[in-house]
PDB file of C-alpha atoms in Angstrom:
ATOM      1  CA  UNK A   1      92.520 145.755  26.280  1.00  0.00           C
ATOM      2  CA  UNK A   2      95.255 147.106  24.128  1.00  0.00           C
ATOM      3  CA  UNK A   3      98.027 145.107  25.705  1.00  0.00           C
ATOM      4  CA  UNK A   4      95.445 141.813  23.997  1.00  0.00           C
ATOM      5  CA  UNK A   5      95.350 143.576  20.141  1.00  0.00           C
ATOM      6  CA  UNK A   6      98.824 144.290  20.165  1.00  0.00           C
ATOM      7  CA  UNK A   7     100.897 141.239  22.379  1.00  0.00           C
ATOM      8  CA  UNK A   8     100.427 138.670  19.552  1.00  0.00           C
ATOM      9  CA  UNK A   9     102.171 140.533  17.248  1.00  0.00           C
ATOM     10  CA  UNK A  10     104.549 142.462  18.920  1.00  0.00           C
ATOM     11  CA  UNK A  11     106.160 139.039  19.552  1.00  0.00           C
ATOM     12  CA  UNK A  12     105.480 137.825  16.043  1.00  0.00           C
ATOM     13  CA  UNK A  13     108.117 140.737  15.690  1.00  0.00           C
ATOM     14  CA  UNK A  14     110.379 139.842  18.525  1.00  0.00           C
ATOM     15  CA  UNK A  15     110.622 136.647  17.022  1.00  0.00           C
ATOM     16  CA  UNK A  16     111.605 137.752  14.208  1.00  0.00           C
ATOM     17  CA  UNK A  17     114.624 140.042  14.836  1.00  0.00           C
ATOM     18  CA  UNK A  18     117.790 137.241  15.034  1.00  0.00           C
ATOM     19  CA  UNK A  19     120.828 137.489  16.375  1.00  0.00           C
ATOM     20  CA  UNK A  20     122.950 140.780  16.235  1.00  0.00           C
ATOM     21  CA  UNK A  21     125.053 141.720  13.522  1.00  0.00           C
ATOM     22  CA  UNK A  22     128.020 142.088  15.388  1.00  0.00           C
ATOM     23  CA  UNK A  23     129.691 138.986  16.479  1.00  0.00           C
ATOM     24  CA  UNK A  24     130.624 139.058  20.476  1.00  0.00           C
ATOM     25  CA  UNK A  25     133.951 139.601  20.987  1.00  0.00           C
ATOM     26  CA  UNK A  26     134.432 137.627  24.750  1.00  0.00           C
ATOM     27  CA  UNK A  27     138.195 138.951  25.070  1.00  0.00           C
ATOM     28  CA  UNK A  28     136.377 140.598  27.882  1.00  0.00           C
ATOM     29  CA  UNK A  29     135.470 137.219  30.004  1.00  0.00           C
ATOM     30  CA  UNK A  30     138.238 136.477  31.726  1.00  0.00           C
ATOM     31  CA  UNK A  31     138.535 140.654  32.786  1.00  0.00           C
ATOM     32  CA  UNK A  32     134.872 140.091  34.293  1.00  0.00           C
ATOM     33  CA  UNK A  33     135.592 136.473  35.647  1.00  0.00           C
ATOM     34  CA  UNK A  34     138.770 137.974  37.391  1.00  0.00           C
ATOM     35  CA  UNK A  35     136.598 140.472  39.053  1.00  0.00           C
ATOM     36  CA  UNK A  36     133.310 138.051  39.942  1.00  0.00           C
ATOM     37  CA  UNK A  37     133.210 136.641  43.167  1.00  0.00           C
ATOM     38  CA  UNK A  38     130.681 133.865  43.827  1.00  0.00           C
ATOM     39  CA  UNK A  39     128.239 133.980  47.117  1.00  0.00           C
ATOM     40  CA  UNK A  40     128.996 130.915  48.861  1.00  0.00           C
ATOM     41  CA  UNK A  41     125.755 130.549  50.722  1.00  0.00           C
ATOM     42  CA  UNK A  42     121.901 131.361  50.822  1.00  0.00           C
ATOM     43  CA  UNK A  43     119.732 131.468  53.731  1.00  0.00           C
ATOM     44  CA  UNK A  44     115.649 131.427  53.795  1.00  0.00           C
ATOM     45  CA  UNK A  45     115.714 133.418  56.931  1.00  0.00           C
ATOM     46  CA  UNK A  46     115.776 136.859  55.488  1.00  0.00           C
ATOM     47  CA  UNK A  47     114.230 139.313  56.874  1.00  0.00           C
ATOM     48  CA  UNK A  48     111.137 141.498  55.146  1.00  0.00           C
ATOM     49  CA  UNK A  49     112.112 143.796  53.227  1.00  0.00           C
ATOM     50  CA  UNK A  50     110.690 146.350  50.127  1.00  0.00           C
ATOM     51  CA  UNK A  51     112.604 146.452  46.371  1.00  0.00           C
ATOM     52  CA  UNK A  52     111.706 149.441  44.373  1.00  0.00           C
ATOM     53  CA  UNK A  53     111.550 149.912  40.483  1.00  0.00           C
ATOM     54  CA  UNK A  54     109.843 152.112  38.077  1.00  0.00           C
ATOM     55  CA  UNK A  55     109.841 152.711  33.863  1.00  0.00           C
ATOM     56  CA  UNK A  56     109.292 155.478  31.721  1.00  0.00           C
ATOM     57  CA  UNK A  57     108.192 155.899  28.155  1.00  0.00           C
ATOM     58  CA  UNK A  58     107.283 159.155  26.147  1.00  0.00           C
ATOM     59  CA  UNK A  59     106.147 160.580  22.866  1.00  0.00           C
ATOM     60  CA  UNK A  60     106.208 164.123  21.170  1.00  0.00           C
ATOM     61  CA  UNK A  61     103.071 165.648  19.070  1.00  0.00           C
ATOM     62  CA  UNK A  62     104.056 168.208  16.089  1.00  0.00           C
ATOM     63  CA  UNK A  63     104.257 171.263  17.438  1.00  0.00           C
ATOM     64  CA  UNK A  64     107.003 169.823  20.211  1.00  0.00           C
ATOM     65  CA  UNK A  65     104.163 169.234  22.941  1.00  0.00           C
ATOM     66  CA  UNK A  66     105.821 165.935  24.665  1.00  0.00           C
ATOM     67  CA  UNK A  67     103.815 163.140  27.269  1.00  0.00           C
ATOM     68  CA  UNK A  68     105.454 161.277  30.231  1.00  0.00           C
ATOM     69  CA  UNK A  69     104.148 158.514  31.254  1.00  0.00           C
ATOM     70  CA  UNK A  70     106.025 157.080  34.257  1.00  0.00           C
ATOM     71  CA  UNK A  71     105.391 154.025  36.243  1.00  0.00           C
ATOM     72  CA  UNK A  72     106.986 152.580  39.684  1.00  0.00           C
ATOM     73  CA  UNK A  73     106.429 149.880  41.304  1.00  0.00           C
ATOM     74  CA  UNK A  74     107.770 148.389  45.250  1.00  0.00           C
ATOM     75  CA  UNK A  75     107.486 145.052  45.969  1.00  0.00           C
ATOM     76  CA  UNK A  76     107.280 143.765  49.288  1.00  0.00           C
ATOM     77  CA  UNK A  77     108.917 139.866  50.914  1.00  0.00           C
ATOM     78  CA  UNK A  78     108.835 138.451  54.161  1.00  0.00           C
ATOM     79  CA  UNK A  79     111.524 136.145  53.772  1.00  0.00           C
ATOM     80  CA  UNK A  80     111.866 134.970  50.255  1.00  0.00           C
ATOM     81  CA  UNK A  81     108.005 135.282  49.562  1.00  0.00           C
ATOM     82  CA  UNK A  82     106.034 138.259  47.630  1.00  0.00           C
ATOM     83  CA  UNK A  83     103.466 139.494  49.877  1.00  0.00           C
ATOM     84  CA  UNK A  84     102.335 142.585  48.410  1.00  0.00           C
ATOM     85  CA  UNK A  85     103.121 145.383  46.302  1.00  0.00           C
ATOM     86  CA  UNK A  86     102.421 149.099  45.961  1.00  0.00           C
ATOM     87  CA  UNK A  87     102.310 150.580  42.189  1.00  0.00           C
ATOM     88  CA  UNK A  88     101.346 153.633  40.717  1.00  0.00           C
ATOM     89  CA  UNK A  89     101.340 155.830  37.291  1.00  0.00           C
ATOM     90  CA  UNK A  90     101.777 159.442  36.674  1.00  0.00           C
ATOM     91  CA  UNK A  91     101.494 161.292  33.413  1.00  0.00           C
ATOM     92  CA  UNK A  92     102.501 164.476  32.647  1.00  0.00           C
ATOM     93  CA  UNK A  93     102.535 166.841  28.842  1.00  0.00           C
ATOM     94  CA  UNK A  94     103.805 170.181  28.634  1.00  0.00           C
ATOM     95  CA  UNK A  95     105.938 172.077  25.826  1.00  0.00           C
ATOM     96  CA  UNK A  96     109.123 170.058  25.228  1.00  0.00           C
ATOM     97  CA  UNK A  97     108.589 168.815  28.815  1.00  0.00           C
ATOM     98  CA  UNK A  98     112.126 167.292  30.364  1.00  0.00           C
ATOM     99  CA  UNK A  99     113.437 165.504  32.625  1.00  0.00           C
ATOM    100  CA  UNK A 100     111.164 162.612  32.645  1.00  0.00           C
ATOM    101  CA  UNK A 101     113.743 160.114  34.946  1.00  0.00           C
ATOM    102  CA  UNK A 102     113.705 162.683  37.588  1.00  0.00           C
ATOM    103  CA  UNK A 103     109.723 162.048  37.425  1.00  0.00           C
ATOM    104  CA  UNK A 104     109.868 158.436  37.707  1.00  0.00           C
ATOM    105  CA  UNK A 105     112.442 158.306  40.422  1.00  0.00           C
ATOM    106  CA  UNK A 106     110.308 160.560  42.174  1.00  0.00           C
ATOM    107  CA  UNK A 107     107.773 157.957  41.451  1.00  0.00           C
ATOM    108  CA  UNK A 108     109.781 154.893  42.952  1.00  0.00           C
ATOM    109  CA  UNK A 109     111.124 156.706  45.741  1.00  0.00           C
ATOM    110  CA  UNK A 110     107.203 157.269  46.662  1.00  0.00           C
ATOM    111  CA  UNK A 111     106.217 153.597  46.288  1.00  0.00           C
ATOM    112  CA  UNK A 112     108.795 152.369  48.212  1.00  0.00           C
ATOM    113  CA  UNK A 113     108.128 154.801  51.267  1.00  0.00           C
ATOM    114  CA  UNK A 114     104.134 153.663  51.251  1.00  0.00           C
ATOM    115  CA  UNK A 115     105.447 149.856  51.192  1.00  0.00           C
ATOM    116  CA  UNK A 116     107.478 151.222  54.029  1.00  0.00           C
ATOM    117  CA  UNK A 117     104.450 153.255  55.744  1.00  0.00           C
ATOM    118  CA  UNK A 118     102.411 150.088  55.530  1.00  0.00           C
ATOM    119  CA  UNK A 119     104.306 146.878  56.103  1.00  0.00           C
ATOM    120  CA  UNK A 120     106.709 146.144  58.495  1.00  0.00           C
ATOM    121  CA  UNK A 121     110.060 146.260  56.063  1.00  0.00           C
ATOM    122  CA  UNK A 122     113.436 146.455  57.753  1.00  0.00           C
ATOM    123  CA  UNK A 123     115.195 146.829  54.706  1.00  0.00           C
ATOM    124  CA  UNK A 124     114.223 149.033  51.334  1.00  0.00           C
ATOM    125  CA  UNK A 125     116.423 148.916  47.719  1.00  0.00           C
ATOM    126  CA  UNK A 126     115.831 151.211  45.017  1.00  0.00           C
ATOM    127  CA  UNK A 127     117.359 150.904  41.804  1.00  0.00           C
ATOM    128  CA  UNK A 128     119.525 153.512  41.631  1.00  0.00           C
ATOM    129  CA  UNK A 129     121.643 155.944  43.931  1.00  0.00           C
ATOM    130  CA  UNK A 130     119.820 157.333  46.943  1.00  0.00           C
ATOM    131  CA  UNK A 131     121.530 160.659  46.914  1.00  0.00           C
ATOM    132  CA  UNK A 132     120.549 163.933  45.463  1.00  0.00           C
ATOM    133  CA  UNK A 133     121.878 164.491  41.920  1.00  0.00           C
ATOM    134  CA  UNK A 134     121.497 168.282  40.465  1.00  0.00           C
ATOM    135  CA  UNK A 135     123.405 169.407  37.624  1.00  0.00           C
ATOM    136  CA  UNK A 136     125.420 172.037  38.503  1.00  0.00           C
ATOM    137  CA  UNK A 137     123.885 175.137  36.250  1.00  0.00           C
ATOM    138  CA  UNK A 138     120.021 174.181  37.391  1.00  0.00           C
ATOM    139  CA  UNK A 139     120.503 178.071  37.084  1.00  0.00           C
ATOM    140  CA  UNK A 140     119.911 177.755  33.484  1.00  0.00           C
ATOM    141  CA  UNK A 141     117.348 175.177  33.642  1.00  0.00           C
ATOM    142  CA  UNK A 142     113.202 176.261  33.054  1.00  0.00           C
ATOM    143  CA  UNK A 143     110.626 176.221  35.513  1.00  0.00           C
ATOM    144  CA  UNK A 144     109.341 172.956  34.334  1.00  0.00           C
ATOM    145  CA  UNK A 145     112.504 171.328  34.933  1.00  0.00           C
ATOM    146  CA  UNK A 146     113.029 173.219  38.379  1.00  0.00           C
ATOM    147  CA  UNK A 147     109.864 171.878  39.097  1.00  0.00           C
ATOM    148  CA  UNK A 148     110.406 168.221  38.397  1.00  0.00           C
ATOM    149  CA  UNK A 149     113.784 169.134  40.807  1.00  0.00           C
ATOM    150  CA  UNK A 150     111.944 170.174  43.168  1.00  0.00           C
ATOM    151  CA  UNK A 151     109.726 166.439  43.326  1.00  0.00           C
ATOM    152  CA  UNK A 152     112.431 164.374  42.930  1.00  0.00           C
ATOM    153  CA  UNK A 153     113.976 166.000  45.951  1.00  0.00           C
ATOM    154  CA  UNK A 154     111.143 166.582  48.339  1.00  0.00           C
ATOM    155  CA  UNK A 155     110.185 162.656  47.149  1.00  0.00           C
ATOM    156  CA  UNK A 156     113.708 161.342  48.234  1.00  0.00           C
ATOM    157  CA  UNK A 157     113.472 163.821  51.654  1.00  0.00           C
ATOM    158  CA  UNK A 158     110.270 162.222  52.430  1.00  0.00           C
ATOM    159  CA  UNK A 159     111.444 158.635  51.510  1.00  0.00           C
ATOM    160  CA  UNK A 160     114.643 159.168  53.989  1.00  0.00           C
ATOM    161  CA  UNK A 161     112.604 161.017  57.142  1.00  0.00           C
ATOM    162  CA  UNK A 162     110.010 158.078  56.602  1.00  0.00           C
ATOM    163  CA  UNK A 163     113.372 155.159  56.527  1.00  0.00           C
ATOM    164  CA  UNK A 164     114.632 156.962  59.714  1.00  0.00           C
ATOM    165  CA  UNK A 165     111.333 157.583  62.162  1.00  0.00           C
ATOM    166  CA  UNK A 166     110.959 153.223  60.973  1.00  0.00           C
ATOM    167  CA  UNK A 167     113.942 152.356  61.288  1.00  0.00           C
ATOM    168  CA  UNK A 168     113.997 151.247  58.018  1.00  0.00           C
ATOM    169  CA  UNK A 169     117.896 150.487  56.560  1.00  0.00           C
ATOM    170  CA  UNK A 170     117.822 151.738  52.782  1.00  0.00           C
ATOM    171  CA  UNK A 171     120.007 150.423  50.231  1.00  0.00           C
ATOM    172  CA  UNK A 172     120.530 151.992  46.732  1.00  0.00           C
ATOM    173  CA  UNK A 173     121.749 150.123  43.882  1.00  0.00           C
ATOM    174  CA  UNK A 174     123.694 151.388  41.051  1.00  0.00           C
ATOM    175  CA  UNK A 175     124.860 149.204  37.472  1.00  0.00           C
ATOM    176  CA  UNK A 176     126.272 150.750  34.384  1.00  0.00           C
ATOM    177  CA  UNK A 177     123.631 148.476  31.666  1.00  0.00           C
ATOM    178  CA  UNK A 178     126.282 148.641  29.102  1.00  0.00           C
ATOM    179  CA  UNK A 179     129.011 147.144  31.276  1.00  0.00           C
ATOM    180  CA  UNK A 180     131.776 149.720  30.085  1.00  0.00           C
TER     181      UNK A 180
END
């Protein structure tokens, strides 16, 4: 496999790279600390439940033909052990194709409602919000990207109608990566 030619080096690299350049400035810690509270307890009775991720990555050929490839993946626990997953991959190239997230959330949401469809999960978390998000002048958008609209949002209806007819409590979470 490719992942087997290239792993070795790629952390050869990694290992390579250092520390950043810019010293860390932790002015900031006692902001966050001031805001963190700490759980005070854990409990092994949880009950099953389905957690939802996916990834994207994407290249352009000359001539501004770009490829998606997208991947999602739900896990599933009863309690605090994995019993199964659902993953899947979908690629798509077209003529400065866009949009790509709206193709992998489409993705996730899809994953996570056939861990719902086939395990019995009380609760399901996506990363991310679980409402429809549409820039305002879609109007001016193409018909590629009206398209991948269109998927996201029949992908999240489906996920929801599926949460509700099972009873199924879904849970969206949100974090800024860059803690600003």
């Amino acid at each position: 496999m490719a992942e087997d030619a290239f792993f070795p080096r790629f952390m050869d690299a990694v290992s390579k790279i250092g520390p950043p350049n810019t010293p860390f400035n932790d002015s900031f810690r006692d902001v966050y600390l001031s805001y963190w509270r700490e759980f005070a307890g854990k409990t092994l009775d949880l009950p099953s439940f389905a957690v939802a991720d996916g990834s994207r990555s994407s290249t352009t050929f000359r001539g501004g033909i770009r490829v998606v490839c997208v991947r999602a993946l739900a896990n599933v626990y009863v309690g605090n052990k994995l019993v199964g997953n659902v993953s899947d991959v979908d690629v798509r190239a077209g003529h400065r194709l866009r949009r790509a997230s709206l193709y992998m959330r489409a993705l996730e949401f899809k994953c996570l409602k056939k861990a719902i469809e086939s395990n019995d999960v009380l609760l399901a978390v996506c990363d991310g919000d679980l409402y429809p998000s549409i820039h305002p002048i879609i109007v001016k958008r193409t018909g590629q990207e009206v398209e991948a609209y269109i998927e996201y949002l029949k992908a999240l209806c489906e996920l929801y109608e599926c949460a509700l007819k099972r009873n199924v409590m879904l849970v969206g979470l949100t974090k800024d990566s860059f803690v600003n």
